[in-house]
PDB file of C-alpha atoms in Angstrom:
ATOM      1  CA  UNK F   1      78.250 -24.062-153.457  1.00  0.00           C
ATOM      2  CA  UNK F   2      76.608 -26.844-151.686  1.00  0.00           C
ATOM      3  CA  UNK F   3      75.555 -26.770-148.111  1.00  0.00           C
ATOM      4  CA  UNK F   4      75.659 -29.277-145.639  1.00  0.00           C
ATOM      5  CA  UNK F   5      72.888 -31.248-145.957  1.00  0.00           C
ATOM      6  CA  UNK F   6      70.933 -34.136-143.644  1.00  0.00           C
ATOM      7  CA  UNK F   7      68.728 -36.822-144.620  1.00  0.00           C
ATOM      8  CA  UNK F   8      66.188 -38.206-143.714  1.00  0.00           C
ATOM      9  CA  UNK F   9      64.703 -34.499-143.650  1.00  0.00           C
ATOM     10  CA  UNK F  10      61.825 -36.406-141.667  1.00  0.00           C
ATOM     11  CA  UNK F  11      61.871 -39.672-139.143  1.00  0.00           C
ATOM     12  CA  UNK F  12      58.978 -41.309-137.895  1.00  0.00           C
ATOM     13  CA  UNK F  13      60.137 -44.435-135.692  1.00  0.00           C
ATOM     14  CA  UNK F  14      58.334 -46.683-132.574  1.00  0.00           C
ATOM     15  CA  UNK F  15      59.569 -47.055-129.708  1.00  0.00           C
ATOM     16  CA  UNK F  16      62.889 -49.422-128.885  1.00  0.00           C
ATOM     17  CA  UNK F  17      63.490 -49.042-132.890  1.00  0.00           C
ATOM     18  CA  UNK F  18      67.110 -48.230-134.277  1.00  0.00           C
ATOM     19  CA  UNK F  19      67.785 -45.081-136.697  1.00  0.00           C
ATOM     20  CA  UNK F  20      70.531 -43.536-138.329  1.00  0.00           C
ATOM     21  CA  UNK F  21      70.775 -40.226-139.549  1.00  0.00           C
ATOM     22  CA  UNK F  22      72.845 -38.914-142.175  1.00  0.00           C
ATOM     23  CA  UNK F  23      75.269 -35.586-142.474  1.00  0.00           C
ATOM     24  CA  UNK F  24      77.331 -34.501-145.489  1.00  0.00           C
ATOM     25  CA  UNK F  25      78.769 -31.847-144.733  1.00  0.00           C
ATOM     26  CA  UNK F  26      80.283 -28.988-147.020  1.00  0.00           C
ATOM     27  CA  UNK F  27      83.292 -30.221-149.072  1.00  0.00           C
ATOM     28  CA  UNK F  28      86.912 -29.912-147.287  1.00  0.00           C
ATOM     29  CA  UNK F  29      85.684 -29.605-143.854  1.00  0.00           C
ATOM     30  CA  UNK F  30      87.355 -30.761-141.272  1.00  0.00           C
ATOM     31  CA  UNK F  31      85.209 -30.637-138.327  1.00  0.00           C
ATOM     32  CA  UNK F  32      81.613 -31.931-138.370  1.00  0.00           C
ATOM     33  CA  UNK F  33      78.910 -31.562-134.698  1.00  0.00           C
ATOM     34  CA  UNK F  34      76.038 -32.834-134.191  1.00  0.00           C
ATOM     35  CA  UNK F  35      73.701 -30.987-131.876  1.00  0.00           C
ATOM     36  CA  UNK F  36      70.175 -31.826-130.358  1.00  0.00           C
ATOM     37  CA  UNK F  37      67.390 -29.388-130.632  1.00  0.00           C
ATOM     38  CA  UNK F  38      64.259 -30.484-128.803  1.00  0.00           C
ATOM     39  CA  UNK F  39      61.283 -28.074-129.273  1.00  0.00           C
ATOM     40  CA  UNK F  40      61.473 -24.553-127.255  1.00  0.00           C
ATOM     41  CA  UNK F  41      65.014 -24.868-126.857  1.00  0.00           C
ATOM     42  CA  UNK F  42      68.433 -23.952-128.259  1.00  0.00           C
ATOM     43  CA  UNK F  43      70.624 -26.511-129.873  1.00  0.00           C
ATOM     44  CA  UNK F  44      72.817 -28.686-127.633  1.00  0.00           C
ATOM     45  CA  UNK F  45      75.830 -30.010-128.499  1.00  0.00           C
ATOM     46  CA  UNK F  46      75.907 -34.125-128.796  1.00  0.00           C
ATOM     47  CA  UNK F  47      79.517 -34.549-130.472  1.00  0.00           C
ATOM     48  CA  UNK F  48      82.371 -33.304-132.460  1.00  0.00           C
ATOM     49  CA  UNK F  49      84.815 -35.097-135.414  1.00  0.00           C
ATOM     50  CA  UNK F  50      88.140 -33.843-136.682  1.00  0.00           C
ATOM     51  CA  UNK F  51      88.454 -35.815-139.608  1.00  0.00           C
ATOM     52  CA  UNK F  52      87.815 -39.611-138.593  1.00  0.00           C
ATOM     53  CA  UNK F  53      87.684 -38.917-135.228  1.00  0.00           C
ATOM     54  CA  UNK F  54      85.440 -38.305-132.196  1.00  0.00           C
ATOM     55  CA  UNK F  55      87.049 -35.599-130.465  1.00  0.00           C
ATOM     56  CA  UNK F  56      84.828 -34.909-127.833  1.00  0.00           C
ATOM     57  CA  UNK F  57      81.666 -37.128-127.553  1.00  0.00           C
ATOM     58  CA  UNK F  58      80.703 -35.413-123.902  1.00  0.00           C
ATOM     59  CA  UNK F  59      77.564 -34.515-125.279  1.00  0.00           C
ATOM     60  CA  UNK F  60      76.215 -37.682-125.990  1.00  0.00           C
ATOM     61  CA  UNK F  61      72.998 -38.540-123.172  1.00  0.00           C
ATOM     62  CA  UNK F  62      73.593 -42.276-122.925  1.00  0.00           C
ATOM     63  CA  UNK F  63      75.102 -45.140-124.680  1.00  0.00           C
ATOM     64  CA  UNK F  64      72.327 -45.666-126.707  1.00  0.00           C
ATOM     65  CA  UNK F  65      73.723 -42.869-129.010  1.00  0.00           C
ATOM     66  CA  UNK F  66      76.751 -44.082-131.514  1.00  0.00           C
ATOM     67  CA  UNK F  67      77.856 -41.651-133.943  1.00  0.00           C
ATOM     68  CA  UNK F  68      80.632 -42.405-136.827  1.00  0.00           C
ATOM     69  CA  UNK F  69      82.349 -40.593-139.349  1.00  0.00           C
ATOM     70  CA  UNK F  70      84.818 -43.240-141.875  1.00  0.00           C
ATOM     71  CA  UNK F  71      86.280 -41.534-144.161  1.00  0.00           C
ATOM     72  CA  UNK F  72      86.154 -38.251-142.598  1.00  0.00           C
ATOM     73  CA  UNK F  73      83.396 -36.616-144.739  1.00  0.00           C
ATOM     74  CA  UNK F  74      79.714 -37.954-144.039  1.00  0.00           C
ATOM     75  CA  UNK F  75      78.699 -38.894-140.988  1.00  0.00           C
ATOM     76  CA  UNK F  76      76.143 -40.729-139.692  1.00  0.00           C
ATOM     77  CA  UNK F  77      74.329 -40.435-135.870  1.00  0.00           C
ATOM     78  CA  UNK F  78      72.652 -43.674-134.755  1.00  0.00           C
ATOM     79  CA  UNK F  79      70.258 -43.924-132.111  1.00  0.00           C
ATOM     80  CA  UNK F  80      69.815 -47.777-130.556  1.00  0.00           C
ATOM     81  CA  UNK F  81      66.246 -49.004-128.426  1.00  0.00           C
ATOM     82  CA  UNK F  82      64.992 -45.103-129.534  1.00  0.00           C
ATOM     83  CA  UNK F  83      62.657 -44.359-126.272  1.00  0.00           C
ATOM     84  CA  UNK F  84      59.780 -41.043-126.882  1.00  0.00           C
ATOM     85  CA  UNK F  85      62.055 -38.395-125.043  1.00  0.00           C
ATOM     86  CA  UNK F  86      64.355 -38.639-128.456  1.00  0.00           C
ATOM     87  CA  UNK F  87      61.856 -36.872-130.297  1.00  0.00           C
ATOM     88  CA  UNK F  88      64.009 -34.038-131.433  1.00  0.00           C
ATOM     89  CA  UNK F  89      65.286 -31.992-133.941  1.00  0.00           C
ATOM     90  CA  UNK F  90      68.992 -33.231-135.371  1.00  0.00           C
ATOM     91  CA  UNK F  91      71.283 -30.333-136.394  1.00  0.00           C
ATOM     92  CA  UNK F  92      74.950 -31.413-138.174  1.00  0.00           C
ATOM     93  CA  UNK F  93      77.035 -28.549-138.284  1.00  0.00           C
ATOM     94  CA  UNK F  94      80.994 -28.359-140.398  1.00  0.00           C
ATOM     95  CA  UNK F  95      83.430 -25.677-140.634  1.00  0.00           C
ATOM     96  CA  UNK F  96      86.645 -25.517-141.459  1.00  0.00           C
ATOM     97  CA  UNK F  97      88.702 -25.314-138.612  1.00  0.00           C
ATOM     98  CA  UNK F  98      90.993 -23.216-138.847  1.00  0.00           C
ATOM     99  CA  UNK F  99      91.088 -21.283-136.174  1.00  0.00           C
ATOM    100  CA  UNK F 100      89.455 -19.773-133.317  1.00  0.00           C
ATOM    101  CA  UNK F 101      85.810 -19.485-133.246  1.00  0.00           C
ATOM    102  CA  UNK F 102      85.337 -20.813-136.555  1.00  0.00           C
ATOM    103  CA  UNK F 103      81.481 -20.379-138.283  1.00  0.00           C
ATOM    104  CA  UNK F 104      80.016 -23.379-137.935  1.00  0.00           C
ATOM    105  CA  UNK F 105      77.765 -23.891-140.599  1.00  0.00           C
ATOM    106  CA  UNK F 106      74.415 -25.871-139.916  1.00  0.00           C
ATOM    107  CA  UNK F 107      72.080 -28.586-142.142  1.00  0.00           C
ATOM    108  CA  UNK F 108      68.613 -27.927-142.374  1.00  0.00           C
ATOM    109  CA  UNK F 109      68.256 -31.014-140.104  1.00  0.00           C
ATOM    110  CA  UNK F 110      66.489 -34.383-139.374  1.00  0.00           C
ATOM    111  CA  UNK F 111      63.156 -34.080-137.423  1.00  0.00           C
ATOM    112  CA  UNK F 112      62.775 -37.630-135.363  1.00  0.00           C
ATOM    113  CA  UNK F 113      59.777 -38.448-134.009  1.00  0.00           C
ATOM    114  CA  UNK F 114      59.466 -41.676-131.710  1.00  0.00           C
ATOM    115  CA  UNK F 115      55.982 -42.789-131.083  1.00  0.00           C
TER     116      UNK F 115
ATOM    117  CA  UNK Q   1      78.618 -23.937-115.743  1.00  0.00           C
ATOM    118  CA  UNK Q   2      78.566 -21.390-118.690  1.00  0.00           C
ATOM    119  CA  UNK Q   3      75.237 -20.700-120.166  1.00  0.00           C
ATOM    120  CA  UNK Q   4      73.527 -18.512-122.369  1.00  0.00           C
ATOM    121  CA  UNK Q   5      70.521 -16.477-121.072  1.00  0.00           C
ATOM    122  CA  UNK Q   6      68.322 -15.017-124.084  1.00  0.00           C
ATOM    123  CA  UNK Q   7      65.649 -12.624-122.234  1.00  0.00           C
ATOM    124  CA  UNK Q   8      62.627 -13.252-123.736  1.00  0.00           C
ATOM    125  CA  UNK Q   9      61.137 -16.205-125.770  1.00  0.00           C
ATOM    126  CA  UNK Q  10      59.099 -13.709-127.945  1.00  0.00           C
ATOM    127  CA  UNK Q  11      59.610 -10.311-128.690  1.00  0.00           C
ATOM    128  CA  UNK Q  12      56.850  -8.630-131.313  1.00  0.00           C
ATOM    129  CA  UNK Q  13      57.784  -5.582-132.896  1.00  0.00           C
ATOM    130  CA  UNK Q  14      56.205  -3.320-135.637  1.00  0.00           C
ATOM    131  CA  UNK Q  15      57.602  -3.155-139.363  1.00  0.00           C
ATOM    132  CA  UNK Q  16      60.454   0.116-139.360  1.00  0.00           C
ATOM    133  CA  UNK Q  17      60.592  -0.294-135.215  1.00  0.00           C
ATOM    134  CA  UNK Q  18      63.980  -0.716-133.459  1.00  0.00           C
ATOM    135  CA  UNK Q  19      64.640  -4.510-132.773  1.00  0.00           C
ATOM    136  CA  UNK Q  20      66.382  -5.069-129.941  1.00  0.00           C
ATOM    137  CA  UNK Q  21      67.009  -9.584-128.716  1.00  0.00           C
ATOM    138  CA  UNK Q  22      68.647  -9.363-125.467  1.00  0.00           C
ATOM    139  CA  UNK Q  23      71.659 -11.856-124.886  1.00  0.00           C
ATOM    140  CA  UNK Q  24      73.946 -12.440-121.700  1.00  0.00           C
ATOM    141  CA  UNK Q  25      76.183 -15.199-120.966  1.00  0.00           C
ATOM    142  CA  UNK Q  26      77.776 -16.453-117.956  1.00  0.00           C
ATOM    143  CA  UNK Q  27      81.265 -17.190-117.624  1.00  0.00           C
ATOM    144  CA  UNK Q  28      84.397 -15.965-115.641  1.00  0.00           C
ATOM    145  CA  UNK Q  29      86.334 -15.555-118.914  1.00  0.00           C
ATOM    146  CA  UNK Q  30      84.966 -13.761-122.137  1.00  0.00           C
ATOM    147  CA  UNK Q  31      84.030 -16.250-124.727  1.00  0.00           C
ATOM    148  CA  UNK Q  32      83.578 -15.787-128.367  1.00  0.00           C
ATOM    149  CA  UNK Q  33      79.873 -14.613-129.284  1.00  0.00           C
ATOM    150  CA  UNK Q  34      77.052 -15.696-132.443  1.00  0.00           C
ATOM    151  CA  UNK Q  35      73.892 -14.844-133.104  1.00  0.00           C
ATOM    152  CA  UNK Q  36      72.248 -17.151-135.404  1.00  0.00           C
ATOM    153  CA  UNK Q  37      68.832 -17.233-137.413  1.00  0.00           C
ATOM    154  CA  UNK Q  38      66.640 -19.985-138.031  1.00  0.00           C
ATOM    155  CA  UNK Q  39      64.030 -19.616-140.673  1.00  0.00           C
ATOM    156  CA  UNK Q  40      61.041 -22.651-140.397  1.00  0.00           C
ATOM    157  CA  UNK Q  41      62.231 -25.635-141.897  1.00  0.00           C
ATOM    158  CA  UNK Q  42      65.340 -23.990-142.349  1.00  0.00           C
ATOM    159  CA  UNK Q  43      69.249 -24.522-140.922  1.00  0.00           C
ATOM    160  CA  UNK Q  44      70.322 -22.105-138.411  1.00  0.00           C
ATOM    161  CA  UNK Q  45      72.127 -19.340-140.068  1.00  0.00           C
ATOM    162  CA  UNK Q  46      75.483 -17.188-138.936  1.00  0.00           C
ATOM    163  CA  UNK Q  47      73.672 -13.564-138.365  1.00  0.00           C
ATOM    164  CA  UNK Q  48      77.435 -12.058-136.649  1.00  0.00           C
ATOM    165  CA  UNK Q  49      80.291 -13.099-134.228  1.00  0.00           C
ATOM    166  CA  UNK Q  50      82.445 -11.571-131.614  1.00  0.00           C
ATOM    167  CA  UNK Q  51      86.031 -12.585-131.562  1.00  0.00           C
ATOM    168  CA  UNK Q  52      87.918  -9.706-129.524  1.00  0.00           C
ATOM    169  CA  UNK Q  53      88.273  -7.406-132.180  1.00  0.00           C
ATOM    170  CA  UNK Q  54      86.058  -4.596-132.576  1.00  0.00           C
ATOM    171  CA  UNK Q  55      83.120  -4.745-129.690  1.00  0.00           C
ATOM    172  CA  UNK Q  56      80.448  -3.455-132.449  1.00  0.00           C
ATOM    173  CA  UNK Q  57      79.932  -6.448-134.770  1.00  0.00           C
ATOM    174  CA  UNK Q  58      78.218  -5.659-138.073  1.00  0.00           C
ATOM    175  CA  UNK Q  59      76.161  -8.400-139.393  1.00  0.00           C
ATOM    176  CA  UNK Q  60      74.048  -9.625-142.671  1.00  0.00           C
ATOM    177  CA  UNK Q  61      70.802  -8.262-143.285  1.00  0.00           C
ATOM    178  CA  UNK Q  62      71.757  -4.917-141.122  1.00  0.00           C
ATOM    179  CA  UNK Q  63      71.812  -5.882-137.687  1.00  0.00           C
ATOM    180  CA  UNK Q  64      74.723  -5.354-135.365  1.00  0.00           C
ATOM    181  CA  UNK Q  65      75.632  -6.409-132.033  1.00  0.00           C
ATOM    182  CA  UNK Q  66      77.618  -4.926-128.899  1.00  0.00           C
ATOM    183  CA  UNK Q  67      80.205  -6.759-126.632  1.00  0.00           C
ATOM    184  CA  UNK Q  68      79.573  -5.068-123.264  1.00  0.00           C
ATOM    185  CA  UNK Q  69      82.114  -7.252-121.004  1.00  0.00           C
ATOM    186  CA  UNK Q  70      81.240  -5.393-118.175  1.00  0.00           C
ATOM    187  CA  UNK Q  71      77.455  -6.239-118.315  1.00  0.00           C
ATOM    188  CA  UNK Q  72      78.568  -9.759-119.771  1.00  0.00           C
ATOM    189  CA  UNK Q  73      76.041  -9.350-122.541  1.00  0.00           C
ATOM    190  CA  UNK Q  74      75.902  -9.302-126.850  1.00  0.00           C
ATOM    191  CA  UNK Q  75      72.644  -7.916-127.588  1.00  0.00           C
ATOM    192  CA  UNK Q  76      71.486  -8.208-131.351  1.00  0.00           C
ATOM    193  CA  UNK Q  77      69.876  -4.852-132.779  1.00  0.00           C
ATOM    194  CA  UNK Q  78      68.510  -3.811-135.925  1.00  0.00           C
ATOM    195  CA  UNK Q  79      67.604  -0.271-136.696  1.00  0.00           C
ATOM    196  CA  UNK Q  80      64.261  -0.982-138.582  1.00  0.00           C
ATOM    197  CA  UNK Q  81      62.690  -4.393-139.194  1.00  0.00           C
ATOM    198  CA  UNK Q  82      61.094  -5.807-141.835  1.00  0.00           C
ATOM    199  CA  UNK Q  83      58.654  -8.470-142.197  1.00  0.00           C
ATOM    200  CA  UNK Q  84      61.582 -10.575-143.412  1.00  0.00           C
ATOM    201  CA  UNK Q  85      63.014 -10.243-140.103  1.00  0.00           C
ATOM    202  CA  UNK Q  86      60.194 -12.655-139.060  1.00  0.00           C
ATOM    203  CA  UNK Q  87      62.212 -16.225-137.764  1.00  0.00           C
ATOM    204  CA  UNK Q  88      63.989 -17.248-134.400  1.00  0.00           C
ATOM    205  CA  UNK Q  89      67.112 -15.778-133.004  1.00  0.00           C
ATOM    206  CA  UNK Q  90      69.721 -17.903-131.161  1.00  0.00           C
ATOM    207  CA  UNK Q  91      72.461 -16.054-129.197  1.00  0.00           C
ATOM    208  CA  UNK Q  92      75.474 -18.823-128.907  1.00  0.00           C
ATOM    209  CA  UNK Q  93      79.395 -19.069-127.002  1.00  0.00           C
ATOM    210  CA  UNK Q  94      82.002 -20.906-127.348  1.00  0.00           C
ATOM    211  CA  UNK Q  95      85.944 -20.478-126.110  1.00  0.00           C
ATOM    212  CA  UNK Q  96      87.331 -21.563-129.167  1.00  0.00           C
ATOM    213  CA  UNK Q  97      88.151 -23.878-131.821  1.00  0.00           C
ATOM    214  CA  UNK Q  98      88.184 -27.671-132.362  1.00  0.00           C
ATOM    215  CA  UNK Q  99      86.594 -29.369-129.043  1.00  0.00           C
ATOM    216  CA  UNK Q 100      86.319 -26.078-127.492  1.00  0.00           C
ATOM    217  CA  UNK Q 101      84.780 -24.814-130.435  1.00  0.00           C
ATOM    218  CA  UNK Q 102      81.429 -26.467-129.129  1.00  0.00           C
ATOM    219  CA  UNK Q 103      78.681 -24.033-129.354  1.00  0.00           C
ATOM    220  CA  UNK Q 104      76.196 -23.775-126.006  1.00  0.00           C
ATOM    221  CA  UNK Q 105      73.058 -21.826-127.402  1.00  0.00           C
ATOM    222  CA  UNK Q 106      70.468 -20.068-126.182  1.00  0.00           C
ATOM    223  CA  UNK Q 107      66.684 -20.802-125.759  1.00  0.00           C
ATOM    224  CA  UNK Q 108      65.923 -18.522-128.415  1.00  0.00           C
ATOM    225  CA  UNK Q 109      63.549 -15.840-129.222  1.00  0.00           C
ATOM    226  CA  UNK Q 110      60.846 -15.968-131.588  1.00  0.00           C
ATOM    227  CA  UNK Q 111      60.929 -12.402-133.586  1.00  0.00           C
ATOM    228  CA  UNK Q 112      57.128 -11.295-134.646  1.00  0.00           C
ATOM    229  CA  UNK Q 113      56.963  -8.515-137.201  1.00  0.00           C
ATOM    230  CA  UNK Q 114      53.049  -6.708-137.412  1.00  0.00           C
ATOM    231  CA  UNK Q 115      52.795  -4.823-141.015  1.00  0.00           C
TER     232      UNK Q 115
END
């Protein structure tokens, strides 16, 4: 079956621009992340939907991040004034909540660069 | 804070040679444990997890990991590599599901296989 996928696969932006990036996730999942992964780290988490809703947006680094999720499928994370130090890769995750330590299963991601 | 310490950014091994990716986490109370892979250009993928079963964890592609509460650690093995095995390795926690389910990660290390 289909995976989750993200798109743009690539983002090239300037400076104080606005971007959204795009996650479908796999079919009938409930939950949906979005995690940071800037290069020669690990992942970090930004926020987390089940269904509609942000249920925990702690990971968010400022207001200029906005994520939404409608209809409780795709979601979309937009970054506002985008400043060099959001150069990153994008990671969307969905599983299907069910239970404890549910596998999260990952997108190949959205590579942003701001110049 | 919990966190994830991954010992070692790169670890080069030869092709048949044990592989051995060193994880420990820190946290009063046992969490649930990944390890994921991420190919280039790739999503991360789910390698194995921990959730208080059985402390040996069988994984795809024929590694395994160990629970050892008492050294607070899930290191990933594999028996014999291939050159298949080449990618980066993310050890990851979380204390489980919905807005706990929030994965912290690793640094990640970079597994080298020499032919």
């Amino acid at each position: 079956g289909a995976g989750v996928s993200q798109t743009p696969s690539n983002k090239v932006t300037e400076k104080g621009k606005y971007v959204e990036l795009r996650c479908d996730p796999i079919s009938g999942h409930t939950a949906l992340y979005w995690y940071r992964q800037s290069l020669g780290q690990g992942p970090e988490f930004l926020i987390y939907f089940q269904g509609t809703g942000a249920a925990d947006d702690s990971g968010l680094p400022n207001d200029r991040f906005f994520a939404v999720r409608p209809e409780g499928s795709v979601s979309t994370l937009k970054i506002q004034r985008t400043e060099r130090g959001d150069s990153a890769v994008y990671l969307c995750a969905s599983s299907l909540m069910q239970g404890q330590a549910e596998t999260q299963y990952f997108g190949p991601g959205t590579r942003l660069l701001v110049l | 804070a919990q966190s994830v310490t991954q010992l070692g950014s790169h670890v080069s091994v030869s092709e048949g040679a044990l592989v051995l990716l060193r994880c420990n986490y820190s946290s009063s109370v046992p969490p649930y444990l990944f390890w994921y892979v991420q190919y280039p250009n790739q999503g991360l993928q789910l390698l194995l997890k921990y959730t208080s079963a059985a402390t040996l964890v069988k994984g795809i592609n024929g590694f395994e990991a160990e629970f050892k509460k008492s050294e607070t650690s899930f290191h990933l093995t594999k028996p014999s590599a291939h050159m298949s095995d080449a990618a980066e390795y993310f050890c990851a926690v979380s204390w489980g599901g919905g807005s706990q389910g929030n994965l912290i990660f690793g640094k990640g290390t970079k597994l080298s296989v020499k032919p």
